[in-house]
Amino acid sequence: QVHVVESGGGSVQAGGSLRLSCTASRYSYSSYCMGWFRQAPGKEREGVAGFNSDDSTSYTDSVKGRFTISKDNAKNTLYLQMNSLKPEDTAMYYCAAIETRGFPCHEWNGGRWYVDFGTWGQGTQVTVSS
């Protein structure tokens, strides 16, 4: 079974920055498609950022220009650099991973593929105070 672990959350003031990391592991030779999600109290889970099949990136509108997703395939690690944080970014941030087994990652499309088939981590809390 795929094991997914997020880290890097914390409490910051508005305007601050955080960098989240997510590592997926199962076998040493495995590779993964991965994406970032968040869920604020009382709200539905939201796809934040992910990669498309051509390795281009997609973001939800509210984080465009402030968040940057990146990855290190050799380490099976996904990152989310979050700058200019706002109180409305406060949420539990989750990473989802799907073992590729030779097939390309699906288009991001808000992360629907991951919602249906992904393995999820425990999440890392991000709190932004005004």
GROMACS .gro file of C-alpha atoms in nm:
model
  130
    1GLN     CA    1   0.000   0.000   0.000
    2VAL     CA    2   0.118   0.350  -0.084
    3HIS     CA    3   0.227   0.552   0.218
    4VAL     CA    4   0.181   0.931   0.194
    5VAL     CA    5   0.325   1.179   0.443
    6GLU     CA    6   0.285   1.557   0.442
    7SER     CA    7   0.495   1.805   0.638
    8GLY     CA    8   0.575   2.173   0.660
    9GLY     CA    9   0.255   2.321   0.795
   10GLY     CA   10   0.245   2.576   1.074
   11SER     CA   11   0.113   2.909   1.192
   12VAL     CA   12   0.209   3.229   1.016
   13GLN     CA   13   0.084   3.582   0.991
   14ALA     CA   14  -0.085   3.712   0.679
   15GLY     CA   15   0.170   3.783   0.411
   16GLY     CA   16   0.401   3.509   0.530
   17SER     CA   17   0.523   3.199   0.353
   18LEU     CA   18   0.530   2.825   0.411
   19ARG     CA   19   0.662   2.534   0.209
   20LEU     CA   20   0.477   2.205   0.228
   21SER     CA   21   0.631   1.873   0.135
   22CYS     CA   22   0.473   1.539   0.059
   23THR     CA   23   0.650   1.208   0.011
   24ALA     CA   24   0.494   0.892  -0.129
   25SER     CA   25   0.647   0.551  -0.084
   26ARG     CA   26   0.571   0.186  -0.142
   27TYR     CA   27   0.849   0.022  -0.337
   28SER     CA   28   1.187   0.175  -0.413
   29TYR     CA   29   1.115   0.158  -0.786
   30SER     CA   30   0.766   0.311  -0.769
   31SER     CA   31   0.673   0.646  -0.920
   32TYR     CA   32   0.366   0.853  -0.844
   33CYS     CA   33   0.127   1.118  -0.965
   34MET     CA   34   0.058   1.358  -0.681
   35GLY     CA   35  -0.148   1.666  -0.605
   36TRP     CA   36  -0.237   1.909  -0.326
   37PHE     CA   37  -0.575   1.959  -0.163
   38ARG     CA   38  -0.706   2.151   0.136
   39GLN     CA   39  -1.009   2.148   0.358
   40ALA     CA   40  -1.112   2.433   0.583
   41PRO     CA   41  -1.350   2.382   0.876
   42GLY     CA   42  -1.707   2.360   0.755
   43LYS     CA   43  -1.604   2.357   0.390
   44GLU     CA   44  -1.564   2.090   0.125
   45ARG     CA   45  -1.225   1.958   0.024
   46GLU     CA   46  -1.073   2.164  -0.256
   47GLY     CA   47  -0.811   2.076  -0.513
   48VAL     CA   48  -0.536   2.337  -0.475
   49ALA     CA   49  -0.267   2.248  -0.728
   50GLY     CA   50  -0.151   1.964  -0.947
   51PHE     CA   51   0.025   1.863  -1.265
   52ASN     CA   52  -0.125   1.782  -1.602
   53SER     CA   53  -0.020   1.502  -1.837
   54ASP     CA   54   0.228   1.734  -2.011
   55ASP     CA   55   0.378   1.836  -1.676
   56SER     CA   56   0.219   2.179  -1.688
   57THR     CA   57   0.072   2.299  -1.361
   58SER     CA   58  -0.281   2.396  -1.265
   59TYR     CA   59  -0.403   2.592  -0.966
   60THR     CA   60  -0.734   2.681  -0.814
   61ASP     CA   61  -0.809   3.046  -0.888
   62SER     CA   62  -0.771   3.169  -0.532
   63VAL     CA   63  -0.402   3.070  -0.511
   64LYS     CA   64  -0.281   3.160  -0.859
   65GLY     CA   65   0.024   3.384  -0.846
   66ARG     CA   66   0.087   3.303  -0.479
   67PHE     CA   67   0.137   2.925  -0.464
   68THR     CA   68   0.383   2.718  -0.667
   69ILE     CA   69   0.374   2.342  -0.699
   70SER     CA   70   0.690   2.151  -0.780
   71LYS     CA   71   0.820   1.798  -0.758
   72ASP     CA   72   1.134   1.590  -0.729
   73ASN     CA   73   1.058   1.267  -0.913
   74ALA     CA   74   1.377   1.100  -0.793
   75LYS     CA   75   1.262   1.147  -0.435
   76ASN     CA   76   0.889   1.092  -0.502
   77THR     CA   77   0.836   1.422  -0.325
   78LEU     CA   78   0.588   1.697  -0.401
   79TYR     CA   79   0.620   2.054  -0.278
   80LEU     CA   80   0.388   2.350  -0.239
   81GLN     CA   81   0.550   2.687  -0.192
   82MET     CA   82   0.291   2.921  -0.045
   83ASN     CA   83   0.363   3.293  -0.047
   84SER     CA   84   0.155   3.596   0.045
   85LEU     CA   85  -0.059   3.379   0.266
   86LYS     CA   86  -0.404   3.501   0.360
   87PRO     CA   87  -0.631   3.405   0.651
   88GLU     CA   88  -0.860   3.233   0.401
   89ASP     CA   89  -0.576   2.992   0.322
   90THR     CA   90  -0.619   2.845   0.669
   91ALA     CA   91  -0.697   2.477   0.625
   92MET     CA   92  -0.572   2.126   0.661
   93TYR     CA   93  -0.360   2.057   0.356
   94TYR     CA   94  -0.354   1.708   0.212
   95CYS     CA   95  -0.151   1.535  -0.051
   96ALA     CA   96  -0.289   1.252  -0.263
   97ALA     CA   97  -0.080   1.006  -0.460
   98ILE     CA   98  -0.146   0.746  -0.727
   99GLU     CA   99   0.120   0.495  -0.824
  100THR     CA  100   0.173   0.540  -1.197
  101ARG     CA  101   0.286   0.190  -1.298
  102GLY     CA  102   0.396   0.322  -1.635
  103PHE     CA  103   0.093   0.528  -1.731
  104PRO     CA  104   0.092   0.910  -1.753
  105CYS     CA  105  -0.075   1.127  -1.493
  106HIS     CA  106  -0.426   1.241  -1.576
  107GLU     CA  107  -0.511   1.606  -1.634
  108TRP     CA  108  -0.551   1.790  -1.305
  109ASN     CA  109  -0.919   1.895  -1.353
  110GLY     CA  110  -0.941   2.001  -0.992
  111GLY     CA  111  -0.799   1.673  -0.871
  112ARG     CA  112  -1.098   1.451  -0.954
  113TRP     CA  113  -0.878   1.157  -1.050
  114TYR     CA  114  -0.708   1.169  -0.710
  115VAL     CA  115  -1.037   1.194  -0.524
  116ASP     CA  116  -1.150   0.874  -0.692
  117PHE     CA  117  -0.829   0.671  -0.685
  118GLY     CA  118  -0.569   0.842  -0.467
  119THR     CA  119  -0.408   0.745  -0.141
  120TRP     CA  120  -0.420   1.028   0.110
  121GLY     CA  121  -0.187   1.144   0.382
  122GLN     CA  122  -0.287   1.254   0.730
  123GLY     CA  123  -0.260   1.621   0.635
  124THR     CA  124  -0.064   1.916   0.768
  125GLN     CA  125  -0.233   2.216   0.928
  126VAL     CA  126  -0.178   2.565   0.792
  127THR     CA  127  -0.305   2.854   1.002
  128VAL     CA  128  -0.279   3.213   0.882
  129SER     CA  129  -0.360   3.491   1.125
  130SER     CA  130  -0.453   3.845   1.028
   0.00000   0.00000   0.00000
